[in-house]
Amino acid sequence: MRLLDSHLHLWDPSRLDYEWLAGALAQRFAAEELEQAGVDGAERAAAIFVQAECVESQFLDEVRWVSETAALTGVVGIVAGARLDRGERTIAHLDALADLEGVVGVRHNLQGEPDGTARSEAFRTGAAVLAARGLRFDACVRARQLSDVSDLAAAVPALPIVLDHLGKPAIGTAADPLRPTSDWLSDLSDLATHPQVSVKLSGLPAEAGGFWSPAQVIPFLDAAAEAFGSERLLWGGDWPVSAVAGDPQEYRPESRSLWARTVAEWADERGLDVDAILWGNAARFYGVA
């Protein structure tokens, strides 16, 4: 089995500053820890690093650090941190990223921004510059912000966009699961009408608080497949965020392998192209081998 993890985080609080880290996540997660969280049955493994929201002043330093450790972590592409609504400062930042090795896209983390941020003229301008440079955009939003991503896709059709974590729908817990809501299903379908948009099968374990069951997540995977087709589905581990469970929080390194197996078995049972979902689609979207 080939496995290209489209959504891998790495961080080291001794190297960079992360204001959001707390609980079981407030420790180093880098090459050694990732090795211990390997996926069973992965004969070939690689990953796309997605910015871990260090402080903004260190976005470039984060790219440099990840590049230094790429040989140990299998990172073949970097989605760097960026703010797309800063006008000339955005352009200067993208200029600086162009000088760094391995950058294939950026993420302006929208989930904590006011609704409508991606609809602003400043953001659209930055997104158009991003598209002109051949880079991709990771859209990390809450379910209520999905329409903002659709609006961005319509406004900047040349920009390849991937939706992180299926838009973070409410899925409940293993003990009290929730079904997909009509609003989420409708908004996901609307987003899928834009051919340059893909979706990551990632993050659902974190939305369930780390305790989840295959039966709980399969309705959401089915909805993504129905909307996007197997050719626009990218598996992502969301490690280590999705490997933390319980109260108090506990890090569970085996969670990454469990999520990969769940998605692979689901795809196989549905007659979908498992290799494309686990490797090929991410390789094509991000332009990596």
Coordinates of C-alpha atoms in Angstrom, one line a residue:
M1 CA 0.0 0.0 0.0
R2 CA 1.2 3.5 -0.9
L3 CA 0.3 6.2 1.5
L4 CA 0.7 9.9 0.8
D5 CA -0.6 11.7 3.9
S6 CA -2.1 14.9 2.6
H7 CA -2.4 16.5 6.0
L8 CA 0.5 16.1 8.4
H9 CA 1.5 18.5 11.2
L10 CA 4.8 18.7 12.9
W11 CA 5.9 21.0 15.6
D12 CA 8.6 21.6 18.2
P13 CA 7.9 24.2 20.9
S14 CA 11.6 24.4 21.6
R15 CA 12.1 25.8 18.1
L16 CA 9.0 27.8 17.3
D17 CA 6.2 29.4 19.3
Y18 CA 2.6 28.1 19.2
E19 CA 0.1 30.0 21.2
W20 CA -2.7 27.5 20.7
L21 CA -1.0 24.3 22.0
A22 CA -2.5 22.9 25.2
G23 CA -2.9 19.6 27.0
A24 CA -1.5 16.5 25.3
L25 CA -0.6 18.4 22.2
A26 CA 1.8 20.8 24.1
Q27 CA 4.9 18.8 23.4
R28 CA 7.2 18.0 20.5
F29 CA 5.7 16.1 17.6
A30 CA 8.5 15.7 15.0
A31 CA 10.5 13.0 13.3
E32 CA 10.9 10.5 16.2
E33 CA 7.3 10.8 17.3
L34 CA 6.0 10.4 13.7
E35 CA 8.1 7.2 13.3
Q36 CA 6.3 5.7 16.2
A37 CA 2.9 6.6 14.6
G38 CA 3.6 4.8 11.4
V39 CA 0.7 3.3 9.4
D40 CA 0.5 -0.5 9.3
G41 CA 0.8 -2.0 5.8
A42 CA 2.3 1.2 4.2
E43 CA 5.1 -0.1 2.1
R44 CA 5.8 3.4 0.7
A45 CA 5.0 6.5 2.8
A46 CA 5.3 10.2 2.2
A47 CA 3.5 13.3 3.5
I48 CA 2.4 16.8 2.8
F49 CA 3.2 19.1 5.8
V50 CA 0.4 21.6 6.6
Q51 CA 1.3 24.7 8.6
A52 CA 0.8 24.2 12.3
E53 CA -0.2 27.8 13.2
C54 CA 3.0 28.9 14.8
V55 CA 3.0 32.7 15.5
E56 CA 2.8 34.6 12.2
S57 CA 6.2 36.1 12.5
Q58 CA 7.7 32.6 12.3
F59 CA 5.9 31.3 9.2
L60 CA 9.1 31.3 7.1
D61 CA 11.1 29.8 10.0
E62 CA 8.5 27.0 10.1
V63 CA 9.1 26.2 6.4
R64 CA 12.9 26.2 6.9
W65 CA 12.6 23.8 9.9
V66 CA 10.3 21.4 8.1
S67 CA 12.6 21.4 5.1
E68 CA 15.6 20.5 7.4
T69 CA 13.7 17.5 8.7
A70 CA 12.1 16.4 5.4
A71 CA 14.4 13.5 4.9
L72 CA 13.5 12.0 8.3
T73 CA 9.7 12.7 8.1
G74 CA 9.0 11.9 4.4
V75 CA 7.7 15.3 3.7
V76 CA 7.6 15.9 0.0
G77 CA 5.6 19.1 0.0
I78 CA 4.9 22.0 2.3
V79 CA 1.7 24.0 2.8
A80 CA 3.1 27.2 4.4
G81 CA 1.3 29.6 6.6
A82 CA 0.2 32.9 5.0
R83 CA -2.3 35.7 5.3
L84 CA -3.8 36.4 2.0
D85 CA -5.6 39.7 2.9
R86 CA -2.6 41.9 3.6
G87 CA -2.1 43.5 0.2
E88 CA 1.5 44.3 -0.4
R89 CA 2.6 42.4 2.7
T90 CA 0.9 39.3 1.2
I91 CA 2.9 39.7 -2.0
A92 CA 6.1 40.2 -0.1
H93 CA 5.4 37.0 1.9
L94 CA 4.7 35.0 -1.2
D95 CA 7.9 36.3 -2.7
A96 CA 9.8 35.1 0.3
L97 CA 8.1 31.7 0.1
A98 CA 9.2 31.4 -3.5
D99 CA 12.8 31.3 -2.4
L100 CA 12.2 28.4 0.0
E101 CA 12.4 24.7 -1.0
G102 CA 9.4 22.5 -1.1
V103 CA 6.5 24.9 -0.8
V104 CA 3.5 23.7 -2.9
G105 CA 0.7 25.8 -1.3
V106 CA -0.4 28.0 1.6
R107 CA -3.0 28.0 4.3
H108 CA -4.6 31.1 5.7
N109 CA -6.4 29.3 8.6
L110 CA -10.0 30.6 8.2
Q111 CA -11.7 28.5 10.9
G112 CA -10.9 31.2 13.6
E113 CA -11.5 34.2 11.3
P114 CA -14.8 36.1 11.1
D115 CA -17.3 34.5 8.7
G116 CA -17.0 36.1 5.3
T117 CA -13.2 36.7 5.4
A118 CA -12.6 34.8 2.2
R119 CA -15.3 36.9 0.5
S120 CA -13.4 40.1 1.0
E121 CA -11.8 41.9 -1.9
A122 CA -8.4 41.8 -0.2
F123 CA -8.5 38.1 0.3
R124 CA -9.6 37.5 -3.3
T125 CA -6.7 39.6 -4.5
G126 CA -4.3 37.6 -2.5
A127 CA -5.9 34.3 -3.7
A128 CA -5.5 35.5 -7.3
V129 CA -1.8 36.2 -6.8
L130 CA -1.5 32.7 -5.2
A131 CA -3.1 31.1 -8.3
A132 CA -0.9 33.1 -10.7
R133 CA 2.2 31.6 -8.9
G134 CA 1.0 28.1 -9.4
L135 CA 0.4 27.4 -5.7
R136 CA -2.6 25.7 -4.0
F137 CA -4.8 26.8 -1.2
D138 CA -5.8 24.7 1.8
A139 CA -9.2 25.9 3.1
C140 CA -9.6 25.1 6.8
V141 CA -13.1 26.2 7.8
R142 CA -16.0 25.4 10.0
A143 CA -19.1 23.9 8.5
R144 CA -20.9 27.2 8.6
Q145 CA -18.1 28.8 6.4
L146 CA -18.4 26.3 3.5
S147 CA -20.3 28.8 1.4
D148 CA -17.4 31.2 1.8
V149 CA -15.1 28.6 0.1
S150 CA -17.6 28.2 -2.7
D151 CA -17.7 31.9 -3.2
L152 CA -13.9 32.0 -3.3
A153 CA -13.8 29.2 -5.8
A154 CA -16.2 31.0 -8.1
A155 CA -14.3 34.3 -7.8
V156 CA -10.8 32.7 -8.4
P157 CA -11.5 29.7 -10.7
A158 CA -7.7 29.3 -11.5
L159 CA -6.9 28.6 -7.8
P160 CA -6.7 24.9 -6.9
I161 CA -8.4 24.6 -3.5
V162 CA -8.6 21.6 -1.1
L163 CA -11.1 21.6 1.8
D164 CA -9.5 20.4 5.0
H165 CA -11.3 17.9 7.3
L166 CA -14.6 17.9 5.2
G167 CA -15.4 21.3 6.5
K168 CA -15.4 20.1 10.1
P169 CA -19.0 18.9 10.3
A170 CA -20.6 18.0 13.7
I171 CA -20.3 14.2 13.9
G172 CA -21.0 13.7 17.6
T173 CA -19.2 10.9 19.5
A174 CA -18.9 7.2 19.3
A175 CA -21.5 6.9 22.0
D176 CA -23.8 9.6 20.6
P177 CA -23.2 9.9 16.9
L178 CA -24.7 12.5 14.7
R179 CA -25.9 12.2 11.1
P180 CA -24.8 14.6 8.4
T181 CA -27.0 17.7 8.5
S182 CA -29.0 18.9 5.4
D183 CA -27.1 22.2 5.5
W184 CA -23.7 20.5 5.5
L185 CA -24.7 18.1 2.7
S186 CA -26.1 21.0 0.6
D187 CA -23.0 23.2 1.1
L188 CA -20.6 20.4 0.4
S189 CA -22.5 19.6 -2.9
D190 CA -22.4 23.2 -3.9
L191 CA -18.6 23.4 -3.2
A192 CA -18.1 20.2 -5.3
T193 CA -19.6 21.9 -8.4
H194 CA -16.3 23.8 -8.7
P195 CA -14.0 21.4 -10.6
Q196 CA -10.8 22.9 -9.1
V197 CA -11.9 22.0 -5.5
S198 CA -10.9 18.7 -3.8
V199 CA -11.6 17.5 -0.2
K200 CA -9.5 15.8 2.4
L201 CA -10.8 12.8 4.2
S202 CA -9.2 14.0 7.4
G203 CA -9.9 15.5 10.8
L204 CA -13.1 13.6 11.7
P205 CA -11.5 11.8 14.7
A206 CA -10.6 15.2 16.2
E207 CA -14.2 16.4 15.6
A208 CA -15.4 13.3 17.6
G209 CA -13.0 14.1 20.5
G210 CA -10.8 11.2 19.5
F211 CA -13.3 8.5 20.3
W212 CA -15.1 7.4 17.1
S213 CA -16.3 4.3 15.2
P214 CA -16.2 3.4 11.5
A215 CA -20.0 3.3 11.5
Q216 CA -20.1 6.9 12.8
V217 CA -17.8 8.4 10.1
I218 CA -18.9 6.4 7.1
P219 CA -22.0 8.5 6.3
F220 CA -19.7 11.5 6.0
L221 CA -17.2 9.7 3.8
D222 CA -20.1 8.5 1.6
A223 CA -21.3 12.1 1.3
A224 CA -17.9 13.3 0.2
A225 CA -17.6 10.6 -2.3
E226 CA -21.0 11.3 -3.8
A227 CA -20.3 15.0 -4.1
F228 CA -16.7 14.9 -5.3
G229 CA -16.1 11.5 -6.8
S230 CA -13.2 9.3 -5.9
E231 CA -10.8 11.4 -8.1
R232 CA -11.0 14.4 -5.8
L233 CA -10.7 12.6 -2.4
L234 CA -7.4 12.9 -0.5
W235 CA -6.7 10.9 2.6
G236 CA -5.1 12.9 5.4
G237 CA -4.1 11.8 8.9
D238 CA -4.3 15.1 10.7
W239 CA -1.5 13.9 12.9
P240 CA -1.1 14.5 15.8
V241 CA -4.3 16.6 16.3
S242 CA -6.6 13.6 15.5
A243 CA -4.5 11.3 17.7
V244 CA -5.6 12.8 21.0
A245 CA -8.6 11.5 22.8
G246 CA -10.4 11.6 26.1
D247 CA -10.7 13.9 29.1
P248 CA -8.0 14.2 30.4
Q249 CA -6.4 14.2 26.9
E250 CA -4.2 11.3 26.0
Y251 CA -2.1 10.9 22.9
R252 CA -2.6 7.7 21.0
P253 CA -0.1 7.1 18.3
E254 CA -2.0 4.1 16.9
S255 CA -4.9 6.4 15.9
R256 CA -3.2 7.4 12.6
S257 CA -3.0 3.8 11.4
L258 CA -6.6 3.2 12.5
W259 CA -7.9 6.1 10.5
A260 CA -5.9 5.0 7.4
R261 CA -7.3 1.5 7.6
T262 CA -10.8 2.7 8.1
V263 CA -10.7 4.9 5.0
A264 CA -9.0 2.3 2.9
E265 CA -11.5 -0.4 3.9
W266 CA -14.4 1.9 3.3
A267 CA -13.1 2.9 -0.2
D268 CA -12.5 -0.8 -1.1
E269 CA -16.0 -1.8 0.0
R270 CA -17.5 1.1 -2.1
G271 CA -15.5 0.0 -5.2
L272 CA -13.5 3.3 -5.2
D273 CA -9.9 3.6 -6.3
V274 CA -8.1 3.1 -3.0
D275 CA -4.6 3.9 -4.4
A276 CA -5.9 7.2 -5.8
I277 CA -7.4 8.2 -2.5
L278 CA -4.4 7.2 -0.5
W279 CA -1.7 8.4 -2.9
G280 CA -2.5 9.5 -6.4
N281 CA -5.0 12.3 -5.8
A282 CA -2.8 14.1 -3.3
A283 CA 0.3 13.6 -5.6
R284 CA -1.6 15.2 -8.5
F285 CA -3.2 18.0 -6.5
Y286 CA 0.0 19.1 -4.9
G287 CA 2.2 18.4 -7.9
V288 CA 4.6 16.0 -6.1
A289 CA 5.9 12.6 -7.1

